């Protein structure tokens, strides 16, 4: 009887195929991903059956913060209804997000300074360049200069603390377009002015193709109502959201969209 | 696969070098890739938000003569309300997991004499149950039945591939604003306790029921009187003092 030979098997597993698969997956995720934009607070939007997608380009998002849900604060409504604005331009370089943001800031600051001659806001070019990199902001004009001097981490920390009264764009029930506008209205006025200016002046001096791109922003804002999206939590009281609507109406930006999540409904058969 | 064999042409010579096996271990590579995949998976937004378009009137004052008055026969007013629990958060229905929104509606002009038992009726957003419109959806659907009949026809045509999606959208839009049909004018009045979700639900019903004429207004004094009377009659507390 011969000896039973136990064959020694190597436990090495060939990982090459595995590596191939992971690289493929990685490529897929890298190509399809659009990064989550950093937002100072998380809101859960209500759902609707509307199937229209949020436009990727030329969008002004107005975020309305919700009441505290973590239960850490005694007065949970104190962090409610703070406003943040985010500007997104075209992916194209003609009217990139950076350019739009600095245009908006310069316009808004000049409107603010006209109204507050005693305490004007002076921003350096460096500060404006810094602003153009910020995705979402929510500070009053009076604090803008200090805010832009902070480092990125300091800014994030500053903005995520909603209990700070200096966080959030000031808003009130001002219905008078001619009087002193509140900060939120100044931003809306700036959006309106920039869109108008782009439509009137710049398109004349540009090539038809570029002019068309610029007009997209104007068109989105004024005609189709896709330019401004209000994002609010489903449990936020209507009165808080209504104040935002009311200011938009006062500033003649009465066509806008509301951000919602998709809800599926079973179809009626009759 | 990950080995490279070095052979020397098959012929064995004297003093030939030993076969060399180069084995590359890909395990760390896989580890790293997995980490990267995890990172990208967590950072991506696969689901994009939807938008609901809304057009509101400007706040500029309009003279009484220029205002359009809706016909009393077409007017349909819904007053929204959201139930709050003891913890000051919107009350959630334990079965469906949804916030409880109540709707109080009346047709035509508000009946402040409370003669008709239907001066105010309570309803809820139920949506479709077993493919049948329920709750406020059924009521709105009945109100807009002329439009909805044609809309359903169009939908069937689209489902049967007789018309394209674009044609369907265009025809549906035309249908919903067809002035020859009897269409309601819905006035949405969100009460003091309404959450944003309640409003979105109401706007959603407008979309679902193809109602093209609607407006959002704050409840008037008359509405408050109606609600208070209703509350007394039914032993409910509708208008709670605002806690916030």
Short mmCIF file of C-alpha atoms in Angstrom, two decimals:
data_model
loop_
_atom_site.label_atom_id
_atom_site.label_comp_id
_atom_site.label_asym_id
_atom_site.label_seq_id
_atom_site.Cartn_x
_atom_site.Cartn_y
_atom_site.Cartn_z
CA UNK A 1 0.00 0.00 0.00
CA UNK A 2 1.34 3.25 -1.06
CA UNK A 3 1.44 6.20 1.17
CA UNK A 4 -1.36 8.65 0.78
CA UNK A 5 0.23 11.81 -0.27
CA UNK A 6 -1.40 14.90 1.01
CA UNK A 7 -0.93 17.47 -1.60
CA UNK A 8 0.11 20.74 -0.24
CA UNK A 9 -2.13 23.38 -1.58
CA UNK A 10 -1.20 26.99 -1.65
CA UNK A 11 -3.72 29.23 0.06
CA UNK A 12 -2.81 32.17 -2.13
CA UNK A 13 -5.83 33.51 -3.94
CA UNK A 14 -5.28 35.30 -7.16
CA UNK A 15 -6.53 38.82 -6.59
CA UNK A 16 -6.02 40.12 -10.10
CA UNK A 17 -9.60 39.53 -11.22
CA UNK A 18 -10.91 41.09 -8.04
CA UNK A 19 -8.72 44.09 -8.63
CA UNK A 20 -10.08 44.42 -12.16
CA UNK A 21 -13.64 44.46 -10.88
CA UNK A 22 -12.94 47.02 -8.19
CA UNK A 23 -11.18 49.33 -10.61
CA UNK A 24 -14.16 49.12 -12.94
CA UNK A 25 -16.56 49.95 -10.13
CA UNK A 26 -14.34 52.75 -9.00
CA UNK A 27 -14.30 54.24 -12.47
CA UNK A 28 -18.07 54.03 -12.60
CA UNK A 29 -18.52 55.84 -9.30
CA UNK A 30 -15.95 58.46 -10.17
CA UNK A 31 -17.63 59.26 -13.45
CA UNK A 32 -21.21 59.29 -12.25
CA UNK A 33 -20.68 61.07 -8.97
CA UNK A 34 -21.71 64.58 -8.27
CA UNK A 35 -20.49 65.48 -4.86
CA UNK A 36 -22.88 66.28 -2.10
CA UNK A 37 -22.72 69.99 -1.59
CA UNK A 38 -21.86 71.02 1.88
CA UNK A 39 -24.86 72.54 3.57
CA UNK A 40 -24.84 74.11 7.01
CA UNK A 41 -27.89 72.19 8.13
CA UNK A 42 -29.75 69.11 7.00
CA UNK A 43 -33.37 69.40 5.97
CA UNK A 44 -35.72 66.65 4.89
CA UNK A 45 -37.81 67.90 2.03
CA UNK A 46 -41.42 66.80 1.68
CA UNK A 47 -42.29 64.51 -1.20
CA UNK A 48 -44.39 65.22 -4.25
CA UNK A 49 -45.34 63.42 -7.44
CA UNK A 50 -43.68 66.06 -9.59
CA UNK A 51 -41.09 64.46 -11.81
CA UNK A 52 -39.15 67.53 -12.75
CA UNK A 53 -35.51 67.32 -11.83
CA UNK A 54 -33.62 70.07 -10.10
CA UNK A 55 -31.57 71.87 -12.73
CA UNK A 56 -27.84 71.31 -12.41
CA UNK A 57 -26.87 74.69 -13.80
CA UNK A 58 -27.99 78.24 -13.15
CA UNK A 59 -29.71 77.73 -9.89
CA UNK A 60 -30.18 79.82 -6.79
CA UNK A 61 -31.05 77.65 -3.81
CA UNK A 62 -32.64 79.19 -0.75
CA UNK A 63 -32.32 76.86 2.21
CA UNK A 64 -34.66 77.35 5.16
CA UNK A 65 -33.36 75.69 8.30
CA UNK A 66 -35.70 73.53 10.35
CA UNK A 67 -36.30 73.45 14.07
CA UNK A 68 -33.81 71.49 16.11
CA UNK A 69 -34.58 67.79 15.94
CA UNK A 70 -31.74 66.44 17.98
CA UNK A 71 -33.36 67.59 21.19
CA UNK A 72 -30.17 69.19 22.43
CA UNK A 73 -31.62 72.65 22.58
CA UNK A 74 -34.25 73.79 25.02
CA UNK A 75 -35.76 76.25 22.60
CA UNK A 76 -35.77 74.21 19.45
CA UNK A 77 -37.55 76.84 17.39
CA UNK A 78 -34.68 79.26 17.91
CA UNK A 79 -32.73 77.71 15.05
CA UNK A 80 -35.71 77.64 12.74
CA UNK A 81 -36.16 79.70 9.63
CA UNK A 82 -32.54 80.74 9.15
CA UNK A 83 -31.82 81.42 5.53
CA UNK A 84 -28.88 80.30 3.44
CA UNK A 85 -28.29 81.02 -0.21
CA UNK A 86 -26.27 79.07 -2.73
CA UNK A 87 -25.49 80.16 -6.28
CA UNK A 88 -24.68 77.67 -8.99
CA UNK A 89 -23.63 78.91 -12.39
CA UNK A 90 -23.03 77.07 -15.62
CA UNK A 91 -20.53 74.26 -15.71
CA UNK A 92 -19.13 76.18 -18.66
CA UNK A 93 -16.46 78.76 -18.00
CA UNK A 94 -18.42 81.64 -19.54
CA UNK A 95 -20.61 81.94 -16.53
CA UNK A 96 -19.10 79.68 -13.95
CA UNK A 97 -20.34 79.48 -10.39
CA UNK A 98 -17.32 81.52 -9.28
CA UNK A 99 -18.11 84.32 -11.69
CA UNK A 100 -21.79 84.37 -10.83
CA UNK A 101 -21.04 84.48 -7.13
CA UNK A 102 -18.68 87.41 -7.37
CA UNK A 103 -21.12 89.26 -9.64
CA UNK A 104 -23.91 88.68 -7.17
CA UNK A 105 -21.81 89.76 -4.21
CA UNK A 106 -20.63 92.97 -5.85
CA UNK A 107 -24.16 93.85 -6.91
CA UNK A 108 -25.63 93.02 -3.52
CA UNK A 109 -22.99 94.99 -1.64
CA UNK A 110 -23.52 98.03 -3.83
CA UNK A 111 -27.27 97.89 -3.17
CA UNK A 112 -26.59 97.49 0.53
CA UNK A 113 -24.22 100.44 0.61
CA UNK A 114 -26.76 102.66 -1.16
CA UNK A 115 -29.20 101.90 1.63
CA UNK A 116 -26.79 102.01 4.53
CA UNK A 117 -24.64 105.02 3.78
CA UNK A 118 -23.57 105.32 7.40
CA UNK A 119 -22.13 101.85 7.66
CA UNK A 120 -21.05 100.72 4.20
CA UNK A 121 -19.49 97.31 3.63
CA UNK A 122 -16.09 97.43 2.00
CA UNK A 123 -14.74 94.24 0.52
CA UNK A 124 -11.31 93.68 -0.95
CA UNK A 125 -10.78 91.75 -4.16
CA UNK A 126 -9.32 88.94 -2.13
CA UNK A 127 -12.46 88.71 -0.06
CA UNK A 128 -14.63 88.64 -3.17
CA UNK A 129 -12.46 85.87 -4.59
CA UNK A 130 -12.88 84.01 -1.33
CA UNK A 131 -16.66 84.42 -1.53
CA UNK A 132 -16.75 82.92 -5.00
CA UNK A 133 -15.50 79.63 -3.59
CA UNK A 134 -18.23 79.32 -0.98
CA UNK A 135 -21.10 77.08 -1.92
CA UNK A 136 -23.64 78.07 0.65
CA UNK A 137 -23.58 81.09 2.90
CA UNK A 138 -25.87 82.65 5.43
CA UNK A 139 -24.50 85.79 7.04
CA UNK A 140 -25.82 89.34 7.22
CA UNK A 141 -23.96 91.97 5.21
CA UNK A 142 -22.62 93.57 8.35
CA UNK A 143 -20.75 90.35 9.17
CA UNK A 144 -19.72 89.55 5.60
CA UNK A 145 -16.23 90.99 5.84
CA UNK A 146 -15.41 89.10 9.05
CA UNK A 147 -16.91 85.95 7.60
CA UNK A 148 -14.74 86.12 4.51
CA UNK A 149 -11.60 86.59 6.59
CA UNK A 150 -12.14 83.26 8.31
CA UNK A 151 -10.54 80.06 7.13
CA UNK A 152 -12.66 77.36 5.54
CA UNK A 153 -12.93 75.25 8.68
CA UNK A 154 -13.74 78.27 10.81
CA UNK A 155 -16.46 79.28 8.37
CA UNK A 156 -18.05 75.83 8.41
CA UNK A 157 -17.98 75.80 12.15
CA UNK A 158 -19.40 79.30 12.33
CA UNK A 159 -22.23 78.54 9.94
CA UNK A 160 -23.23 75.22 11.43
CA UNK A 161 -23.90 76.83 14.79
CA UNK A 162 -27.42 77.99 14.10
CA UNK A 163 -27.96 79.30 17.61
CA UNK A 164 -25.61 82.16 16.82
CA UNK A 165 -27.81 85.16 15.98
CA UNK A 166 -25.26 86.26 13.35
CA UNK A 167 -25.91 83.15 11.28
CA UNK A 168 -28.64 83.27 8.66
CA UNK A 169 -29.57 85.98 6.21
CA UNK A 170 -31.82 88.49 7.97
CA UNK A 171 -35.39 88.53 6.75
CA UNK A 172 -38.53 90.33 7.85
CA UNK A 173 -42.01 91.01 6.63
CA UNK A 174 -41.07 94.11 4.68
CA UNK A 175 -43.54 94.47 1.84
CA UNK A 176 -42.27 97.76 0.58
CA UNK A 177 -39.95 97.54 -2.39
CA UNK A 178 -39.07 101.20 -2.20
CA UNK A 179 -38.16 101.40 1.46
CA UNK A 180 -35.12 99.94 3.12
CA UNK A 181 -34.82 96.37 1.94
CA UNK A 182 -33.87 93.57 4.29
CA UNK A 183 -30.74 91.54 3.56
CA UNK A 184 -32.62 88.72 1.91
CA UNK A 185 -34.41 91.18 -0.34
CA UNK A 186 -31.10 92.78 -1.25
CA UNK A 187 -29.84 89.42 -2.42
CA UNK A 188 -33.00 88.88 -4.42
CA UNK A 189 -32.67 92.33 -5.92
CA UNK A 190 -29.06 91.49 -6.80
CA UNK A 191 -30.15 88.26 -8.48
CA UNK A 192 -32.78 90.17 -10.41
CA UNK A 193 -30.36 92.92 -11.43
CA UNK A 194 -27.59 90.56 -12.46
CA UNK A 195 -29.98 88.49 -14.52
CA UNK A 196 -31.36 91.61 -16.20
CA UNK A 197 -27.90 92.98 -16.88
CA UNK A 198 -26.72 89.73 -18.35
CA UNK A 199 -29.75 89.68 -20.55
CA UNK A 200 -29.49 93.26 -21.77
CA UNK A 201 -25.91 94.38 -22.00
CA UNK A 202 -23.57 91.47 -22.14
CA UNK A 203 -25.37 89.44 -24.74
CA UNK A 204 -24.89 92.22 -27.28
CA UNK A 205 -21.11 92.11 -27.13
CA UNK A 206 -20.72 88.35 -27.13
CA UNK A 207 -20.80 85.71 -29.80
CA UNK A 208 -24.27 84.30 -30.35
CA UNK A 209 -23.27 81.04 -28.72
CA UNK A 210 -21.98 82.66 -25.56
CA UNK A 211 -24.93 85.02 -25.45
CA UNK A 212 -27.26 82.06 -25.53
CA UNK A 213 -25.52 80.52 -22.56
CA UNK A 214 -25.83 83.75 -20.62
CA UNK A 215 -29.48 83.98 -21.51
CA UNK A 216 -30.06 80.57 -20.02
CA UNK A 217 -29.65 82.02 -16.58
CA UNK A 218 -31.99 84.86 -17.27
CA UNK A 219 -34.52 82.55 -18.86
CA UNK A 220 -34.33 80.13 -15.97
CA UNK A 221 -34.88 82.91 -13.48
CA UNK A 222 -37.55 84.93 -15.12
CA UNK A 223 -39.56 82.83 -17.47
CA UNK A 224 -39.54 79.22 -16.50
CA UNK A 225 -39.32 79.69 -12.76
CA UNK A 226 -36.51 77.20 -12.49
CA UNK A 227 -33.88 79.61 -11.34
CA UNK A 228 -34.83 79.83 -7.71
CA UNK A 229 -35.47 76.75 -5.63
CA UNK A 230 -36.69 76.94 -2.06
CA UNK A 231 -35.59 74.04 0.09
CA UNK A 232 -37.32 73.62 3.41
CA UNK A 233 -37.99 70.87 5.88
CA UNK A 234 -41.33 69.09 5.80
CA UNK A 235 -42.05 69.91 9.43
CA UNK A 236 -41.22 73.59 9.14
CA UNK A 237 -44.37 75.63 9.85
CA UNK A 238 -45.95 77.20 6.82
CA UNK A 239 -45.67 80.64 8.36
CA UNK A 240 -41.86 80.42 8.26
CA UNK A 241 -41.82 79.34 4.63
CA UNK A 242 -44.50 81.86 3.79
CA UNK A 243 -42.27 84.69 4.90
CA UNK A 244 -39.72 83.57 2.32
CA UNK A 245 -42.42 83.29 -0.34
CA UNK A 246 -43.71 86.71 0.61
CA UNK A 247 -40.30 88.31 0.20
CA UNK A 248 -39.86 86.62 -3.16
CA UNK A 249 -43.24 87.96 -4.23
CA UNK A 250 -42.37 91.45 -3.08
CA UNK A 251 -39.17 91.35 -5.11
CA UNK A 252 -41.13 90.30 -8.20
CA UNK A 253 -39.47 86.91 -8.33
CA UNK A 254 -42.81 85.25 -8.12
CA UNK A 255 -41.99 82.22 -10.26
CA UNK A 256 -39.89 79.71 -8.45
CA UNK A 257 -39.69 76.06 -7.58
CA UNK A 258 -39.91 74.10 -4.38
CA UNK A 259 -37.53 71.25 -3.77
CA UNK A 260 -39.21 67.96 -3.05
CA UNK A 261 -38.34 64.30 -2.95
CA UNK A 262 -40.00 61.85 -5.27
CA UNK A 263 -43.10 60.09 -4.06
CA UNK A 264 -44.56 57.16 -5.88
CA UNK A 265 -48.29 56.88 -6.08
CA UNK A 266 -50.25 53.94 -7.25
CA UNK A 267 -52.09 54.78 -10.40
CA UNK A 268 -55.85 55.09 -10.35
CA UNK A 269 -57.41 52.64 -12.75
CA UNK A 270 -60.64 54.41 -13.45
CA UNK B 1 -2.54 35.44 -13.79
CA UNK B 2 -0.38 37.44 -11.55
CA UNK B 3 2.67 35.38 -12.21
CA UNK B 4 5.17 35.85 -14.91
CA UNK B 5 6.92 32.74 -15.96
CA UNK B 6 10.35 33.03 -17.33
CA UNK B 7 11.20 30.14 -19.52
CA UNK B 8 14.11 29.72 -21.78
CA UNK B 9 12.74 28.37 -24.99
CA UNK B 10 12.05 24.87 -23.81
CA UNK B 11 15.44 23.33 -24.39
CA UNK B 12 17.15 22.36 -21.29
CA UNK B 13 20.76 23.18 -21.30
CA UNK B 14 23.28 22.42 -18.83
CA UNK B 15 23.64 25.06 -16.26
CA UNK B 16 20.41 26.65 -17.33
CA UNK B 17 18.92 29.07 -14.89
CA UNK B 18 16.12 27.91 -12.72
CA UNK B 19 12.61 28.90 -13.68
CA UNK B 20 11.69 32.13 -11.99
CA UNK B 21 8.19 32.82 -10.86
CA UNK B 22 7.27 36.38 -10.19
CA UNK B 23 4.12 36.60 -8.21
CA UNK B 24 2.51 39.96 -7.64
CA UNK B 25 0.12 40.10 -4.76
CA UNK B 26 -2.86 42.23 -5.64
CA UNK B 27 -4.54 42.09 -2.24
CA UNK B 28 -3.41 45.53 -1.05
CA UNK B 29 -4.50 46.96 -4.38
CA UNK B 30 -7.97 45.50 -3.92
CA UNK B 31 -8.08 46.83 -0.38
CA UNK B 32 -7.25 50.31 -1.54
CA UNK B 33 -9.78 50.16 -4.36
CA UNK B 34 -12.48 49.04 -2.00
CA UNK B 35 -11.74 51.96 0.26
CA UNK B 36 -11.97 54.36 -2.64
CA UNK B 37 -15.23 52.82 -3.81
CA UNK B 38 -16.66 53.19 -0.34
CA UNK B 39 -15.62 56.81 -0.31
CA UNK B 40 -17.23 57.56 -3.65
CA UNK B 41 -20.35 55.66 -2.78
CA UNK B 42 -20.82 57.66 0.36
CA UNK B 43 -20.12 60.97 -1.29
CA UNK B 44 -22.39 60.61 -4.28
CA UNK B 45 -25.94 61.73 -4.59
CA UNK B 46 -27.65 59.18 -6.74
CA UNK B 47 -31.14 60.42 -6.12
CA UNK B 48 -31.67 63.89 -7.39
CA UNK B 49 -34.25 66.12 -5.80
CA UNK B 50 -37.36 66.93 -7.72
CA UNK B 51 -38.86 70.36 -8.02
CA UNK B 52 -42.39 71.57 -7.88
CA UNK B 53 -42.94 74.72 -9.84
CA UNK B 54 -45.06 77.43 -8.34
CA UNK B 55 -46.20 80.80 -9.56
CA UNK B 56 -47.46 83.31 -7.03
CA UNK B 57 -48.92 86.73 -7.71
CA UNK B 58 -46.83 89.80 -7.01
CA UNK B 59 -47.39 91.70 -3.81
CA UNK B 60 -48.24 94.87 -5.62
CA UNK B 61 -51.61 96.22 -4.75
CA UNK B 62 -54.28 95.52 -7.27
CA UNK B 63 -57.32 97.72 -7.52
CA UNK B 64 -60.64 96.16 -6.65
CA UNK B 65 -61.98 96.67 -10.18
CA UNK B 66 -59.07 94.84 -11.72
CA UNK B 67 -59.36 91.83 -9.51
CA UNK B 68 -60.77 88.73 -11.05
CA UNK B 69 -63.58 87.32 -9.07
CA UNK B 70 -64.07 83.60 -9.17
CA UNK B 71 -67.58 82.43 -9.79
CA UNK B 72 -69.25 81.23 -6.62
CA UNK B 73 -70.19 78.01 -8.36
CA UNK B 74 -66.58 77.28 -9.20
CA UNK B 75 -64.95 78.36 -5.98
CA UNK B 76 -63.64 75.67 -3.70
CA UNK B 77 -61.84 76.58 -0.50
CA UNK B 78 -59.65 74.24 1.45
CA UNK B 79 -58.25 75.17 4.83
CA UNK B 80 -55.21 73.19 5.90
CA UNK B 81 -54.25 72.21 9.40
CA UNK B 82 -51.61 69.96 10.86
CA UNK B 83 -52.11 68.05 14.08
CA UNK B 84 -49.52 68.58 16.76
CA UNK B 85 -48.70 66.08 19.43
CA UNK B 86 -47.94 66.74 23.07
CA UNK B 87 -44.24 67.07 22.36
CA UNK B 88 -44.86 70.08 20.10
CA UNK B 89 -43.89 68.05 17.07
CA UNK B 90 -46.30 67.26 14.23
CA UNK B 91 -48.29 64.18 15.14
CA UNK B 92 -47.46 61.09 13.18
CA UNK B 93 -49.94 58.40 12.28
CA UNK B 94 -48.44 55.21 13.77
CA UNK B 95 -49.81 53.05 10.95
CA UNK B 96 -48.63 54.93 7.91
CA UNK B 97 -45.76 56.85 9.46
CA UNK B 98 -47.03 60.05 7.90
CA UNK B 99 -47.81 63.34 9.56
CA UNK B 100 -51.52 63.89 10.11
CA UNK B 101 -52.84 66.79 8.07
CA UNK B 102 -56.48 67.76 8.23
CA UNK B 103 -58.36 69.55 5.52
CA UNK B 104 -61.53 71.55 5.99
CA UNK B 105 -63.27 72.51 2.83
CA UNK B 106 -66.33 74.35 1.64
CA UNK B 107 -67.77 75.05 -1.77
CA UNK B 108 -68.73 78.46 -3.05
CA UNK B 109 -69.20 81.32 -0.64
CA UNK B 110 -68.61 80.70 3.05
CA UNK B 111 -71.87 79.98 4.84
CA UNK B 112 -71.61 81.99 8.04
CA UNK B 113 -75.19 81.21 9.01
CA UNK B 114 -74.16 77.57 9.50
CA UNK B 115 -77.53 76.56 8.03
CA UNK B 116 -76.28 73.90 5.68
CA UNK B 117 -74.62 70.97 7.43
CA UNK B 118 -71.91 71.16 4.80
CA UNK B 119 -70.66 74.60 5.74
CA UNK B 120 -67.38 72.87 6.52
CA UNK B 121 -66.33 69.30 5.91
CA UNK B 122 -63.29 67.56 7.27
CA UNK B 123 -61.10 65.45 5.04
CA UNK B 124 -57.61 64.05 4.88
CA UNK B 125 -54.89 63.38 2.37
CA UNK B 126 -55.27 59.69 1.75
CA UNK B 127 -54.14 59.41 -1.86
CA UNK B 128 -55.07 56.30 -3.74
CA UNK B 129 -56.16 53.16 -2.00
CA UNK B 130 -56.53 50.09 -4.21
CA UNK B 131 -56.17 52.28 -7.28
CA UNK B 132 -59.10 54.43 -6.27
CA UNK B 133 -58.80 58.08 -5.33
CA UNK B 134 -59.68 58.60 -1.68
CA UNK B 135 -60.19 61.48 0.72
CA UNK B 136 -59.69 64.98 -0.60
CA UNK B 137 -58.37 63.61 -3.86
CA UNK B 138 -61.72 62.02 -4.65
CA UNK B 139 -63.55 65.26 -3.90
CA UNK B 140 -61.25 67.35 -6.04
CA UNK B 141 -61.40 64.76 -8.78
CA UNK B 142 -65.18 64.92 -8.82
CA UNK B 143 -65.02 68.70 -8.89
CA UNK B 144 -62.78 68.57 -11.93
CA UNK B 145 -64.34 65.52 -13.55
CA UNK B 146 -64.72 66.99 -17.05
CA UNK B 147 -61.02 67.67 -17.26
CA UNK B 148 -60.08 64.42 -15.57
CA UNK B 149 -62.19 62.36 -17.99
CA UNK B 150 -60.22 63.66 -20.93
CA UNK B 151 -56.98 63.43 -19.01
CA UNK B 152 -57.58 59.75 -18.36
CA UNK B 153 -58.34 59.24 -22.04
CA UNK B 154 -55.07 60.91 -22.95
CA UNK B 155 -53.22 58.80 -20.45
CA UNK B 156 -54.61 55.61 -21.90
CA UNK B 157 -53.60 56.76 -25.35
CA UNK B 158 -50.12 57.47 -24.10
CA UNK B 159 -49.91 54.11 -22.34
CA UNK B 160 -50.95 52.40 -25.58
CA UNK B 161 -48.20 54.28 -27.40
CA UNK B 162 -50.69 56.14 -29.61
CA UNK B 163 -49.16 59.47 -28.66
CA UNK B 164 -45.68 60.36 -27.46
CA UNK B 165 -44.81 61.73 -24.05
CA UNK B 166 -44.34 65.22 -25.48
CA UNK B 167 -47.72 65.15 -27.17
CA UNK B 168 -49.28 63.86 -23.98
CA UNK B 169 -47.75 66.67 -21.91
CA UNK B 170 -48.89 69.29 -24.36
CA UNK B 171 -52.41 67.93 -24.67
CA UNK B 172 -52.72 67.49 -20.91
CA UNK B 173 -51.71 71.08 -20.37
CA UNK B 174 -54.21 72.29 -22.94
CA UNK B 175 -56.87 70.08 -21.40
CA UNK B 176 -56.31 71.35 -17.86
CA UNK B 177 -56.78 74.96 -18.97
CA UNK B 178 -59.68 74.32 -21.35
CA UNK B 179 -62.10 77.16 -20.65
CA UNK B 180 -65.02 75.27 -22.18
CA UNK B 181 -64.96 72.75 -19.39
CA UNK B 182 -66.28 73.33 -15.88
CA UNK B 183 -63.19 73.70 -13.76
CA UNK B 184 -62.98 74.61 -10.09
CA UNK B 185 -61.01 77.53 -8.69
CA UNK B 186 -59.31 76.19 -5.59
CA UNK B 187 -58.23 78.51 -2.81
CA UNK B 188 -55.68 76.90 -0.55
CA UNK B 189 -55.60 78.45 2.90
CA UNK B 190 -52.90 77.10 5.15
CA UNK B 191 -53.89 77.62 8.76
CA UNK B 192 -51.51 78.71 11.51
CA UNK B 193 -50.43 75.16 12.37
CA UNK B 194 -49.83 73.93 8.86
CA UNK B 195 -46.42 72.54 8.14
CA UNK B 196 -44.64 72.95 4.83
CA UNK B 197 -45.47 69.35 4.02
CA UNK B 198 -49.17 70.09 4.28
CA UNK B 199 -48.86 72.82 1.69
CA UNK B 200 -46.81 70.62 -0.64
CA UNK B 201 -49.41 67.86 -0.28
CA UNK B 202 -52.14 70.32 -1.24
CA UNK B 203 -50.15 71.56 -4.26
CA UNK B 204 -49.54 67.95 -5.19
CA UNK B 205 -53.26 67.27 -5.22
CA UNK B 206 -53.67 70.19 -7.63
CA UNK B 207 -51.15 68.57 -9.95
CA UNK B 208 -52.66 65.13 -9.66
CA UNK B 209 -56.16 66.38 -10.29
CA UNK B 210 -55.10 68.66 -13.14
CA UNK B 211 -56.44 71.78 -11.46
CA UNK B 212 -54.88 74.71 -13.23
CA UNK B 213 -56.54 77.49 -11.27
CA UNK B 214 -55.56 77.68 -7.64
CA UNK B 215 -54.19 80.24 -5.28
CA UNK B 216 -52.59 80.27 -1.87
CA UNK B 217 -54.04 82.68 0.65
CA UNK B 218 -53.93 83.14 4.35
CA UNK B 219 -57.19 82.26 6.14
CA UNK B 220 -59.54 85.19 6.49
CA UNK B 221 -61.59 86.15 9.50
CA UNK B 222 -64.60 84.32 8.05
CA UNK B 223 -62.58 81.13 7.82
CA UNK B 224 -61.59 81.41 11.45
CA UNK B 225 -65.23 81.85 12.44
CA UNK B 226 -66.18 78.76 10.43
CA UNK B 227 -63.41 76.71 11.98
CA UNK B 228 -64.29 77.80 15.49
CA UNK B 229 -67.93 76.93 14.96
CA UNK B 230 -66.93 73.57 13.53
CA UNK B 231 -64.69 72.92 16.50
CA UNK B 232 -67.50 73.67 18.91
CA UNK B 233 -69.91 71.45 17.05
CA UNK B 234 -67.57 68.50 16.85
CA UNK B 235 -65.78 68.94 20.12
CA UNK B 236 -62.42 69.39 18.46
CA UNK B 237 -59.74 71.92 18.99
CA UNK B 238 -58.70 73.04 15.57
CA UNK B 239 -57.08 76.36 16.09
CA UNK B 240 -54.65 75.77 18.88
CA UNK B 241 -52.75 78.63 20.36
CA UNK B 242 -49.44 78.87 18.56
CA UNK B 243 -46.92 77.21 20.79
CA UNK B 244 -43.88 78.47 18.97
#
